[in-house]
Amino acid sequence: MSDLFAVYQEHIGVWLPQLIEAAGNTLRMTALSFVLAFVVGLVLALAKLSPIRPLHLFASGYIEVMRGIPALAVLFLIYFGLADFGIIFDAFPAAVIGFGLNGAAYMAEIFRAGITSIHSGQLEAALTVGMTPMAAMRWVILPQALRVVLPPLANFGIALLKDTSVASIISAPELMLRARDLASSSFLPMEVFLLAAAIYLVMSLPVAFLTRRLEARFAHGVVSRGS
Amino acid sequence: MNNGSTAALLRVDDLHKSFGANEVLRGVDLEVRSGETITIIGPSGSGKTTLLRCINYLERPTSGHVYIEDRLIGEHWNGKTFQHVGDRELARERTEMGMVFQRFNLWPHLTALENVTLGPLRVLKKSTEQARAEGQALLDKVGLSHKANEYPERLSGGQQQRVAIARALAMQPKLLLFDEPTSALDPELIGEVLNVMRALALEGRTMLVVTHEMRFAQDVADRVIFMDDGLIVEEGPPAQLFERPQQTRTRDFLRQVVEH
Amino acid sequence: MLFWERFRDNLPYFLEVLIPAAGMTVRIAAGAFVLAIVVGLVLALLQTVRVAIITIVVRTYIEIIRGTPVLAQLFILYFGLTEIGIRFTPVQAAIIGLGLNGGAYLAEVFRAGIESIHAGQMEAALTVGMTPLSAMRYVILPQALSVVVPPTTNYSIALLKDTAIVSAVAAPEIMFKARNLVMETYLSAQIYLLVAIMYLIMSLILAFIARRLERRLAVSGASGAGRPSAA
């Protein structure tokens, strides 16, 4: 398609700045959702591991439900559904909350797997110097678990980056929405969407590459169940 | 040293522990006086390790009681029944008992010095300067002051175990529990750890040591306890137990050990 | 509460619209799943050939597909290809888009599975005179199967949920029909709640089937699980 090149030559000056600006929103949405998912996920993981039965049940229930429904459904519930009860969010915050709460369920499982992979002898040694289980979690288990979960966390972040494109369906201002607008106004969907896809690629590939290096390194500084 | 009283530092009363249908401790009674070094020997599965882990409540006994200086550990009496004690109270009780594990269990994300000072800093709430000074002194005592800033993965097994001993000592415990401290070590590294333990015994520390090192038991212990099948079969001063064992099972066990 | 009473009253009407839509969701997911397995297998096997140019092409394809959002790929297939005269129906675009995307993902799963078995087993097969292809067919792949089943079934559950995205190209599945219903009745909370419940039920059923399948394939599979115990 030699005319592909011609099309880009003509339009790229107009498209690229707009798409990059929208990509900034995508990155912001990803970062905010990631932080929300991280915090809520960590709390859920600790709750699920807790010996207090109601906490464990709540966390398990939350995780099961969130993992069984699409992120888009959560987004719709927050953006459209809550409006029925008078709680109104703009599309961007609704997306952040939706991805954050939905992602928290996946984060919780990542954290839980990381925490339980730490050898029990680590916990016991902490108990024998007089730490409570909570103190042991804070000073001995979690520091090690966080090292273990770094690769899965990074993978989650990359997936989240791509998933934010779904927020375009509720017209949240991010890259995919801008691409759709440009595609329909220019009648050149192929070229526009290819360009948008390339921008996603540029955003995600470096992180994916670093993650793979991380995965190779993670064994340092951790005593896992298998050792 | 102690003030001459013969009151027990540690008392274990009719301790039973079952794991499911398997009864591992079948009624153990034990008294340890301040300053005594006791070694516990016996075949695997005899319950030696479980006994140790019940004393500091890493395992909850199925029945029976543990007393440090006549104070109940892990439970409290509310007038009618014995109730389990909460996490915070249990943690406080554990500060009086240090433990050294077979597999060291050093915390890999912390240096040797940080391993030693974590307890004093976070549990005893000492100041950073004090904790560090005391920690350095303890590492010096076990011969590792030059390794203070090394991470466990860079230390040999013997060095790791010595750091583990310093870590246990940092909490200034009344009682030290050793769970087969040299069993996971290469033979040439066992000596350095036993030397540290010997020095501690000579200092007058109260120590309870589960071990297969018979030479150590003979040289250092005040009393040797032989356990088999969840019960204490025989106990006595090393000279008596090793040279004139009174029970058949003790004799059989010792003969097996010698033959290896 | 009033909300629940109204919800119960409206339920029959909602279900009348959404249950057929659920059928479409399942059809799309099933179609995409089959396509993904075929594509994934081909891509994984191509990588075992160890010819540099093939490996590079395949890996580049995989990296690109995995590094870009499904939605973008869907839009390119449904809207973009019209520029060169290829017009897919929404359902076709959905199945092809999700299938190609899943294929890139499963290619990695299959490749890891094959490589976890490869070396010594292949050598043993070659030494009894099998061709590499026969060895792959009779020795490697059967063993790789039990390694590969759990991630694949997990993928199928994720795929089921991902079908919600194809509502953006007007494929008549649950999410799309639900939006239409909302535009008609304005009852967002009730309808989307029902949608969530429907997806949850479908996921749980699929998860249940997946666990059963894993258990059955693990027993009859290789990696030593099938050998009788010494007791």
XYZ file of C-alpha atoms in Angstrom:
718
model
C 0.000 0.000 0.000
C 2.208 2.824 -1.238
C -0.554 5.291 -0.721
C -0.394 4.458 2.998
C 2.851 6.359 3.119
C 1.284 9.288 1.276
C -1.661 9.383 3.639
C 0.618 9.524 6.652
C 2.744 12.213 5.109
C -0.337 14.321 4.689
C -2.017 13.747 8.021
C 0.574 12.786 10.556
C 1.248 16.391 11.481
C -2.356 16.752 12.582
C -2.929 13.305 14.033
C 0.221 12.674 16.003
C 0.068 15.622 18.430
C -3.565 14.881 19.219
C -2.956 11.195 19.739
C 0.073 11.825 21.903
C -1.861 14.258 24.054
C -4.566 11.638 24.478
C -1.883 9.064 25.223
C -0.932 11.240 28.157
C -4.437 10.708 29.500
C -4.061 6.989 28.942
C -0.874 6.960 30.994
C -2.516 8.976 33.745
C -5.513 6.674 33.796
C -3.233 3.654 33.956
C -1.145 5.070 36.775
C -4.113 6.123 38.903
C -5.937 2.832 38.388
C -2.748 0.919 39.181
C -2.276 2.724 42.470
C -5.913 2.157 43.452
C -5.721 -1.512 42.489
C -2.425 -1.874 44.384
C -3.737 -0.433 47.639
C -7.123 -2.148 47.579
C -5.505 -5.376 46.361
C -2.985 -5.436 49.197
C -5.730 -4.882 51.763
C -7.817 -7.638 50.177
C -4.880 -10.048 50.171
C -4.184 -9.445 53.858
C -7.888 -9.776 54.595
C -8.078 -13.045 52.731
C -5.084 -14.380 54.657
C -6.475 -13.147 57.954
C -7.693 -15.641 60.557
C -10.712 -13.400 61.154
C -13.447 -15.263 59.344
C -15.709 -12.379 58.212
C -12.690 -10.572 56.716
C -11.616 -13.677 54.892
C -15.108 -14.297 53.559
C -15.580 -10.743 52.393
C -12.264 -10.677 50.606
C -12.825 -14.061 48.979
C -16.283 -13.006 47.846
C -15.086 -9.729 46.424
C -12.281 -11.426 44.516
C -14.514 -14.172 43.112
C -17.133 -11.692 41.916
C -14.717 -9.188 40.401
C -12.825 -11.892 38.591
C -16.039 -13.252 37.118
C -17.265 -10.091 35.426
C -15.720 -8.057 32.614
C -14.057 -4.748 33.470
C -16.435 -3.089 31.028
C -19.404 -4.231 33.108
C -17.839 -2.675 36.201
C -17.274 0.535 34.256
C -20.905 0.604 33.122
C -22.152 -0.046 36.618
C -20.128 2.822 38.021
C -20.705 5.304 35.199
C -24.332 4.544 34.298
C -25.654 2.361 37.098
C -24.697 4.532 40.038
C -26.231 7.551 38.285
C -29.610 5.936 38.950
C -28.901 6.388 42.647
C -27.729 9.938 42.239
C -24.004 9.156 42.353
C -22.591 10.762 39.229
C -19.007 10.397 38.007
C -17.337 11.834 34.965
C -16.102 9.231 32.545
C -12.408 9.523 33.479
C -12.882 9.095 37.250
C -15.429 6.356 36.627
C -12.845 4.542 34.537
C -10.138 4.945 37.173
C -12.426 3.672 39.909
C -13.684 0.842 37.724
C -10.269 -0.395 36.635
C -8.924 0.116 40.130
C -11.624 -1.858 41.906
C -11.672 -4.552 39.239
C -7.905 -4.806 39.084
C -7.706 -5.024 42.858
C -9.088 -8.559 42.654
C -6.234 -9.641 40.389
C -3.685 -7.763 42.450
C -4.981 -9.465 45.575
C -4.264 -12.868 44.098
C -0.810 -11.762 43.005
C -0.030 -10.499 46.505
C -1.492 -13.561 48.154
C 0.588 -15.878 46.023
C 3.667 -13.795 46.757
C 3.093 -13.741 50.497
C 2.368 -17.446 50.813
C 5.405 -18.285 48.715
C 7.680 -16.958 51.436
C 9.024 -19.836 53.468
C 7.291 -20.316 56.823
C 10.634 -20.367 58.650
C 10.909 -16.653 57.961
C 7.702 -15.999 59.869
C 8.719 -18.320 62.703
C 12.071 -16.605 63.183
C 10.249 -13.285 63.420
C 7.873 -14.698 66.006
C 10.741 -16.014 68.102
C 12.244 -12.528 68.474
C 8.931 -11.464 69.925
C 7.170 -9.944 66.937
C 3.435 -10.166 66.603
C 2.230 -11.755 63.355
C 1.388 -8.262 62.101
C 4.845 -6.901 62.837
C 6.354 -9.963 61.193
C 4.255 -9.318 58.101
C 5.455 -5.748 57.996
C 9.181 -6.186 58.563
C 9.921 -9.664 57.278
C 7.258 -11.139 54.979
C 6.010 -8.200 52.939
C 9.460 -6.816 52.092
C 10.322 -10.167 50.594
C 6.923 -10.719 49.003
C 7.076 -7.380 47.237
C 10.277 -8.448 45.545
C 8.631 -11.645 44.361
C 5.539 -9.950 42.989
C 7.425 -7.333 41.000
C 7.253 -9.230 37.669
C 3.550 -10.128 37.913
C 2.837 -6.556 38.994
C 4.630 -5.206 35.962
C 2.713 -7.564 33.693
C -0.494 -6.412 35.305
C 0.488 -2.805 34.641
C 1.073 -3.499 30.967
C -2.267 -5.285 30.648
C -3.915 -2.367 32.409
C -2.388 0.072 29.941
C -4.031 -1.778 27.079
C -7.295 -2.273 28.949
C -7.753 1.467 29.392
C -8.682 1.497 25.719
C -11.969 -0.056 26.799
C -12.805 3.166 28.643
C -13.348 4.712 25.220
C -16.674 2.880 25.219
C -17.899 5.171 27.966
C -16.244 8.066 26.140
C -13.515 8.583 28.689
C -10.867 10.902 27.244
C -7.974 8.636 26.366
C -6.074 7.449 23.331
C -8.613 5.073 21.830
C -11.459 7.571 22.022
C -9.360 10.204 20.259
C -8.435 7.646 17.643
C -12.075 6.803 17.023
C -12.935 10.458 16.634
C -10.096 11.034 14.208
C -10.932 7.861 12.306
C -14.538 8.807 11.786
C -13.820 12.431 10.911
C -11.099 11.562 8.435
C -12.678 8.424 6.962
C -9.263 6.811 7.233
C -9.779 4.294 10.050
C -6.989 1.931 9.011
C -4.278 4.549 9.091
C -5.493 6.174 12.284
C -5.925 2.947 14.213
C -2.588 1.606 13.050
C -0.965 4.770 14.320
C -2.801 4.507 17.636
C -1.778 0.855 17.944
C 1.813 1.843 17.308
C 1.637 4.367 20.122
C 0.340 1.707 22.504
C 3.189 -0.504 21.387
C 5.743 2.198 22.056
C 4.280 2.682 25.522
C 4.143 -0.985 26.441
C 7.219 -2.562 24.865
C 9.915 -0.950 26.993
C 8.114 -1.959 30.169
C 7.587 -5.486 28.843
C 11.278 -5.735 28.070
C 12.312 -4.517 31.521
C 9.876 -6.920 33.129
C 11.498 -9.872 31.467
C 14.870 -8.783 32.854
C 13.224 -8.436 36.285
C 11.790 -11.926 36.095
C 15.270 -13.332 35.670
C 16.632 -11.386 38.598
C 13.989 -11.867 41.216
C 15.575 -14.782 43.056
C 17.942 -12.460 44.934
C 16.983 -11.507 48.455
C 14.106 -13.912 48.896
C 13.693 -17.242 50.650
C 10.908 -19.058 48.866
C 8.960 -22.143 49.762
C 10.888 -24.275 47.330
C 14.307 -23.687 48.895
C 24.766 -16.220 87.850
C 21.515 -16.880 89.603
C 21.064 -16.059 93.262
C 21.521 -19.616 94.284
C 17.844 -20.522 94.275
C 16.969 -23.826 92.733
C 13.586 -22.653 91.511
C 12.907 -23.747 87.949
C 13.341 -21.188 85.177
C 11.346 -23.392 82.836
C 8.745 -25.880 83.875
C 6.816 -28.094 81.497
C 3.813 -29.911 82.914
C 2.397 -33.036 81.308
C 2.695 -31.713 77.788
C 0.720 -33.473 75.090
C 0.709 -32.583 71.413
C -1.160 -34.312 68.641
C -1.163 -33.540 64.965
C -4.499 -34.899 63.875
C -4.577 -38.522 64.925
C -0.838 -38.654 65.499
C 0.165 -38.060 69.142
C 3.727 -36.757 69.056
C 4.134 -35.744 72.698
C 2.584 -38.118 75.172
C 2.999 -36.365 78.484
C 6.344 -34.644 78.946
C 7.403 -33.186 82.284
C 10.516 -31.103 82.435
C 12.257 -28.674 84.755
C 15.178 -26.508 83.802
C 16.989 -24.426 86.396
C 18.571 -21.111 85.662
C 22.068 -21.540 84.258
C 21.571 -25.152 83.201
C 22.487 -26.443 79.793
C 20.252 -29.345 78.822
C 20.684 -31.402 75.684
C 17.845 -33.497 74.322
C 18.739 -36.546 72.268
C 16.682 -39.267 70.681
C 15.644 -40.858 67.390
C 13.786 -38.859 64.743
C 10.095 -38.698 65.393
C 10.628 -38.858 69.147
C 9.086 -35.410 69.550
C 12.240 -33.472 70.492
C 11.648 -30.646 68.039
C 7.931 -30.565 68.787
C 8.720 -30.183 72.484
C 10.877 -27.159 71.770
C 8.270 -25.622 69.485
C 5.567 -26.110 72.135
C 7.660 -24.371 74.748
C 7.679 -21.122 72.771
C 4.203 -21.821 71.426
C 5.177 -22.008 67.782
C 2.931 -25.045 68.145
C 0.034 -24.951 70.531
C 0.108 -27.918 72.958
C -2.957 -30.126 72.872
C -2.840 -30.212 76.666
C -0.394 -29.447 79.428
C 1.244 -26.227 80.514
C 4.457 -24.290 80.144
C 5.828 -21.954 82.826
C 8.693 -19.485 82.685
C 9.664 -18.417 86.229
C 6.306 -19.767 87.409
C 4.425 -17.621 84.923
C 2.063 -19.415 82.551
C 3.024 -19.143 78.886
C 0.547 -18.980 76.032
C -2.498 -19.199 78.227
C -3.999 -17.496 81.200
C -6.259 -18.731 83.934
C -9.442 -16.722 84.245
C -10.601 -18.418 87.395
C -12.484 -21.218 85.736
C -10.671 -22.294 82.599
C -7.441 -21.836 80.720
C -7.791 -19.409 77.838
C -5.451 -18.794 74.971
C -3.494 -15.604 75.179
C -3.652 -12.997 72.370
C -0.977 -12.382 69.724
C 0.496 -9.375 71.450
C 0.782 -11.049 74.835
C 2.271 -14.158 73.231
C 4.812 -12.020 71.381
C 5.815 -10.438 74.689
C 6.193 -13.843 76.316
C 8.373 -14.987 73.439
C 10.872 -12.193 74.039
C 12.008 -14.200 77.058
C 12.889 -17.217 74.936
C 15.283 -17.081 72.016
C 15.299 -19.752 69.347
C 17.924 -20.926 66.898
C 16.615 -22.980 63.977
C 18.107 -25.878 62.070
C 17.832 -23.910 58.847
C 18.932 -20.591 60.380
C 15.933 -18.671 58.945
C 17.914 -15.485 58.600
C 16.010 -12.739 56.828
C 17.603 -12.480 53.382
C 16.584 -8.912 52.647
C 18.534 -7.658 55.699
C 22.252 -7.582 56.432
C 23.709 -9.592 59.304
C 23.636 -6.571 61.578
C 20.098 -5.696 60.525
C 19.022 -9.258 61.256
C 20.379 -8.866 64.767
C 18.934 -5.406 65.394
C 15.449 -5.844 63.917
C 14.033 -7.329 67.129
C 15.561 -4.757 69.500
C 14.488 -1.925 67.187
C 10.938 -2.957 66.391
C 9.975 -4.969 69.447
C 12.057 -3.564 72.307
C 11.886 -0.104 70.742
C 15.520 0.653 71.387
C 17.179 3.636 69.756
C 19.070 3.045 66.533
C 22.413 3.870 68.116
C 21.896 1.594 71.079
C 20.575 -1.294 68.997
C 23.421 -0.996 66.542
C 26.077 -0.791 69.227
C 24.698 -3.802 71.049
C 24.226 -5.675 67.777
C 27.805 -5.033 66.742
C 28.997 -6.255 70.115
C 27.005 -9.477 69.746
C 28.359 -10.099 66.261
C 31.795 -9.557 67.692
C 31.038 -12.090 70.395
C 30.211 -14.737 67.796
C 33.267 -13.757 65.769
C 31.510 -12.023 62.886
C 31.914 -8.299 63.470
C 33.639 -8.005 60.072
C 30.553 -9.416 58.330
C 28.065 -6.992 59.845
C 27.088 -5.480 56.509
C 26.953 -8.694 54.499
C 23.716 -10.252 53.323
C 23.002 -13.826 54.409
C 23.471 -15.241 50.905
C 27.128 -14.204 51.069
C 27.737 -16.038 54.336
C 28.596 -19.680 54.846
C 26.196 -21.916 56.745
C 28.287 -21.728 59.887
C 28.440 -17.952 59.676
C 24.697 -17.709 59.112
C 23.992 -19.837 62.134
C 26.288 -17.721 64.284
C 24.421 -14.617 63.128
C 21.219 -16.431 64.050
C 22.597 -17.016 67.530
C 23.517 -13.338 67.854
C 19.999 -12.475 66.699
C 18.495 -14.641 69.423
C 20.818 -13.163 72.045
C 19.922 -9.600 71.042
C 16.536 -9.934 72.715
C 18.259 -10.701 76.029
C 16.236 -13.861 76.582
C 16.139 -15.818 79.804
C 16.141 -19.098 77.926
C 17.737 -20.198 74.655
C 16.178 -22.943 72.551
C 18.333 -24.662 69.927
C 16.600 -26.915 67.389
C 19.316 -29.140 65.887
C 21.500 -26.106 65.223
C 24.243 -27.986 63.386
C 22.267 -30.611 61.482
C 22.110 -28.552 58.301
C 25.787 -27.652 58.301
C 28.668 -29.089 56.350
C 30.897 -31.040 58.760
C 33.777 -28.558 58.699
C 31.468 -25.727 59.740
C 29.935 -27.467 62.744
C 32.834 -26.688 65.047
C 32.551 -22.895 64.853
C 28.906 -23.023 65.890
C 29.477 -25.509 68.702
C 32.272 -23.320 70.029
C 29.938 -20.373 70.301
C 27.365 -22.536 72.049
C 29.995 -23.892 74.393
C 31.003 -20.343 75.330
C 27.395 -19.431 76.009
C 26.963 -22.464 78.252
C 30.082 -21.594 80.206
C 28.758 -18.063 80.667
C 25.866 -19.507 82.584
C 23.123 -19.169 79.972
C 20.080 -21.351 80.356
C 19.995 -23.470 77.210
C 17.846 -26.248 75.878
C 19.547 -27.935 72.944
C 18.119 -30.614 70.668
C 21.091 -32.174 68.946
C 22.760 -35.239 67.478
C 26.209 -34.021 68.504
C 26.979 -36.449 71.304
C 30.448 -35.078 71.944
C 28.960 -31.638 72.608
C 26.388 -33.182 74.935
C 29.059 -34.999 76.873
C 31.342 -31.977 77.190
C 28.948 -29.158 77.811
C 25.619 -30.351 79.117
C 24.685 -30.302 82.760
C 21.964 -32.772 82.000
C 21.096 -34.979 79.066
C 17.541 -36.007 78.295
C 16.758 -39.003 76.115
C 13.364 -38.900 74.431
C 11.665 -41.631 72.484
C 8.172 -41.963 71.123
C 6.865 -38.755 72.679
C 8.109 -39.329 76.209
C 11.216 -38.677 78.269
C 12.714 -42.098 78.783
C 15.723 -41.186 80.849
C 17.629 -38.151 81.986
C 20.732 -37.439 83.966
C 24.232 -35.981 83.935
C 26.120 -36.889 80.748
C 28.565 -39.117 82.550
C 25.734 -41.171 83.925
C 23.549 -41.305 80.818
C 26.276 -42.059 78.343
C 28.287 -44.500 80.400
C 25.670 -46.136 82.583
C 22.354 -45.835 80.774
C 19.633 -47.462 82.794
C 16.909 -48.020 80.207
C 17.165 -50.537 77.405
C 15.918 -48.054 74.849
C 18.596 -45.599 75.861
C 21.243 -48.262 75.508
C 19.926 -49.276 72.064
C 19.874 -45.720 70.833
C 23.369 -44.956 72.069
C 24.700 -48.126 70.528
C 23.191 -47.141 67.159
C 24.695 -43.690 67.349
C 28.136 -44.961 68.223
C 28.090 -47.442 65.365
C 27.638 -44.606 62.891
C -36.619 -2.430 48.968
C -38.264 -0.813 46.018
C -35.278 -1.369 43.789
C -35.412 -5.127 44.187
C -39.146 -5.294 43.650
C -38.905 -3.367 40.413
C -35.940 -5.494 39.425
C -37.937 -8.659 39.933
C -40.832 -7.324 37.920
C -38.676 -6.361 34.996
C -36.578 -9.511 35.045
C -38.638 -11.555 32.575
C -38.439 -8.826 29.949
C -34.728 -8.310 30.485
C -34.035 -11.998 30.236
C -36.082 -12.262 27.064
C -33.584 -9.949 25.431
C -30.418 -10.946 27.204
C -30.554 -14.712 27.184
C -30.385 -14.959 23.395
C -27.602 -12.404 23.625
C -25.835 -14.687 26.077
C -26.090 -17.397 23.480
C -24.323 -15.124 21.052
C -21.666 -14.371 23.668
C -21.003 -18.071 24.016
C -20.903 -18.544 20.246
C -18.424 -15.732 19.786
C -16.277 -16.965 22.649
C -16.321 -20.525 21.380
C -15.431 -19.471 17.854
C -12.622 -17.255 19.024
C -11.348 -19.957 21.369
C -11.064 -22.525 18.606
C -9.359 -20.027 16.324
C -6.987 -19.011 19.108
C -5.966 -22.592 19.765
C -5.319 -23.273 16.101
C -3.367 -20.053 15.608
C -1.478 -20.537 18.866
C -0.502 -24.068 17.991
C 0.699 -23.084 14.530
C 2.733 -20.180 15.889
C 4.259 -22.315 18.628
C 5.181 -25.133 16.268
C 6.638 -22.679 13.783
C 9.018 -21.529 16.461
C 10.303 -25.033 17.050
C 11.552 -25.205 13.474
C 14.465 -22.973 14.482
C 14.845 -21.221 11.166
C 15.898 -17.675 12.001
C 13.630 -15.820 9.590
C 10.525 -17.751 10.602
C 11.195 -17.266 14.287
C 11.717 -13.549 13.804
C 8.513 -13.086 11.838
C 6.480 -15.120 14.286
C 7.906 -13.406 17.345
C 7.388 -9.973 15.823
C 3.774 -10.810 15.115
C 3.295 -12.043 18.652
C 4.949 -8.997 20.224
C 2.833 -6.617 18.162
C -0.441 -8.372 18.888
C 0.344 -8.659 22.571
C 1.591 -5.100 22.830
C -1.540 -3.482 21.411
C -5.084 -3.438 22.794
C -7.647 -5.947 21.492
C -9.989 -3.084 20.839
C -7.519 -1.510 18.416
C -7.169 -4.802 16.578
C -10.933 -5.135 16.456
C -11.354 -1.648 15.029
C -8.686 -2.274 12.426
C -10.469 -5.441 11.323
C -13.981 -3.995 11.347
C -13.428 -0.384 10.264
C -9.915 -0.296 8.906
C -10.160 -3.134 6.401
C -13.153 -1.499 4.729
C -10.621 0.808 3.137
C -9.331 -2.074 1.091
C -12.783 -3.449 0.475
C -12.917 -6.150 3.162
C -16.126 -5.893 5.112
C -16.613 -8.182 8.059
C -19.872 -8.522 9.924
C -19.616 -7.603 13.574
C -19.617 -11.245 14.602
C -16.957 -12.175 12.063
C -14.746 -9.320 13.173
C -15.304 -10.306 16.791
C -14.320 -13.921 16.303
C -11.341 -13.164 14.087
C -10.123 -10.311 16.275
C -10.415 -12.178 19.551
C -9.120 -15.343 17.947
C -5.975 -13.805 16.472
C -5.308 -11.961 19.701
C -5.802 -15.105 21.748
C -3.627 -17.012 19.331
C -0.681 -14.766 20.079
C -1.236 -15.262 23.797
C -1.663 -19.024 23.562
C 1.375 -19.275 21.315
C 3.469 -18.303 24.304
C 1.656 -20.755 26.557
C 2.107 -23.581 24.065
C 5.722 -22.713 23.383
C 6.545 -22.761 27.083
C 4.714 -26.056 27.420
C 6.545 -27.649 24.523
C 9.903 -26.376 25.704
C 9.293 -27.703 29.186
C 9.181 -31.199 27.713
C 11.434 -30.920 24.725
C 15.084 -31.876 25.010
C 15.623 -35.354 26.387
C 12.243 -36.640 25.317
C 12.793 -35.588 21.742
C 16.225 -37.156 21.715
C 14.849 -40.425 22.998
C 12.193 -40.409 20.306
C 14.729 -39.709 17.598
C 16.948 -42.522 18.765
C 14.143 -45.031 18.232
C 13.949 -43.777 14.682
C 11.015 -41.349 14.720
C 10.993 -38.263 12.550
C 10.810 -34.972 14.457
C 7.216 -34.600 13.358
C 6.213 -38.019 14.659
C 8.115 -37.357 17.830
C 6.199 -34.130 18.243
C 2.918 -35.879 17.625
C 3.365 -39.001 19.739
C 5.805 -37.938 22.432
C 6.071 -34.191 22.973
C 2.583 -32.857 22.453
C 0.762 -35.442 24.596
C 3.001 -34.534 27.525
C 2.841 -30.831 26.836
C -0.913 -31.162 26.985
C -1.156 -31.547 30.733
C 1.217 -28.643 31.278
C -0.755 -26.452 28.937
C -4.321 -27.208 30.013
C -4.578 -24.956 33.107
C -3.361 -21.734 31.440
C -5.520 -22.491 28.419
C -8.666 -23.011 30.443
C -7.892 -19.863 32.411
C -7.605 -18.081 29.090
C -11.020 -19.350 28.031
C -12.585 -17.732 31.080
C -10.836 -14.435 30.344
C -11.994 -14.729 26.738
C -15.586 -15.087 27.805
C -15.335 -11.799 29.645
C -13.443 -10.126 26.821
C -16.385 -10.699 24.478
C -17.955 -7.702 26.223
C -15.544 -5.520 24.260
C -16.981 -6.529 20.905
C -20.079 -4.537 21.811
C -18.029 -1.636 20.486
C -18.428 -3.015 16.964
C -22.122 -3.697 17.507
C -21.875 -7.462 17.798
C -25.217 -8.601 19.238
C -23.865 -10.104 22.453
C -24.830 -9.395 26.059
C -23.164 -6.030 26.530
C -24.436 -4.591 23.258
C -27.988 -5.768 23.807
C -27.820 -4.489 27.361
C -26.880 -1.021 26.193
C -29.795 -1.035 23.762
C -32.064 -2.100 26.580
C -30.828 0.765 28.716
C -31.388 3.257 25.927
C -34.912 1.946 25.676
C -35.795 1.749 29.374
C -33.294 4.034 31.145
C -32.943 1.372 33.850
C -29.133 1.297 33.920
C -28.612 0.050 37.443
C -30.991 -2.887 37.124
C -29.837 -3.933 33.691
C -26.110 -3.702 34.280
C -26.510 -5.494 37.573
C -28.228 -8.294 35.708
C -25.446 -8.254 33.142
C -22.850 -8.615 35.879
C -24.764 -11.507 37.402
C -25.060 -13.242 34.051
C -21.338 -12.959 33.364
C -20.590 -14.170 36.873
C -22.758 -17.235 36.410
C -21.224 -18.017 33.039
C -17.695 -17.579 34.410
C -18.379 -19.818 37.365
C -19.842 -22.515 35.151
C -16.903 -22.295 32.775
C -14.458 -22.340 35.712
C -16.140 -25.444 37.052
C -15.862 -27.186 33.701
C -12.259 -26.059 33.440
C -11.305 -27.577 36.803
C -12.960 -30.884 35.912
C -11.154 -30.915 32.591
C -7.828 -30.161 34.260
C -8.288 -32.982 36.697
C -9.214 -35.512 34.048
C -6.414 -34.563 31.707
C -3.863 -34.471 34.508
C -4.573 -38.053 35.529
C -4.353 -39.528 32.063
C -1.490 -37.243 31.087
C 2.239 -37.716 31.212
C 4.792 -36.181 33.614
C 4.548 -39.265 35.744
C 1.072 -38.589 37.015
C -0.352 -41.643 35.323
C 1.942 -44.195 36.828
C 0.469 -46.459 39.494
C 1.594 -45.578 43.012
C 4.014 -47.723 44.929
C 1.478 -48.258 47.700
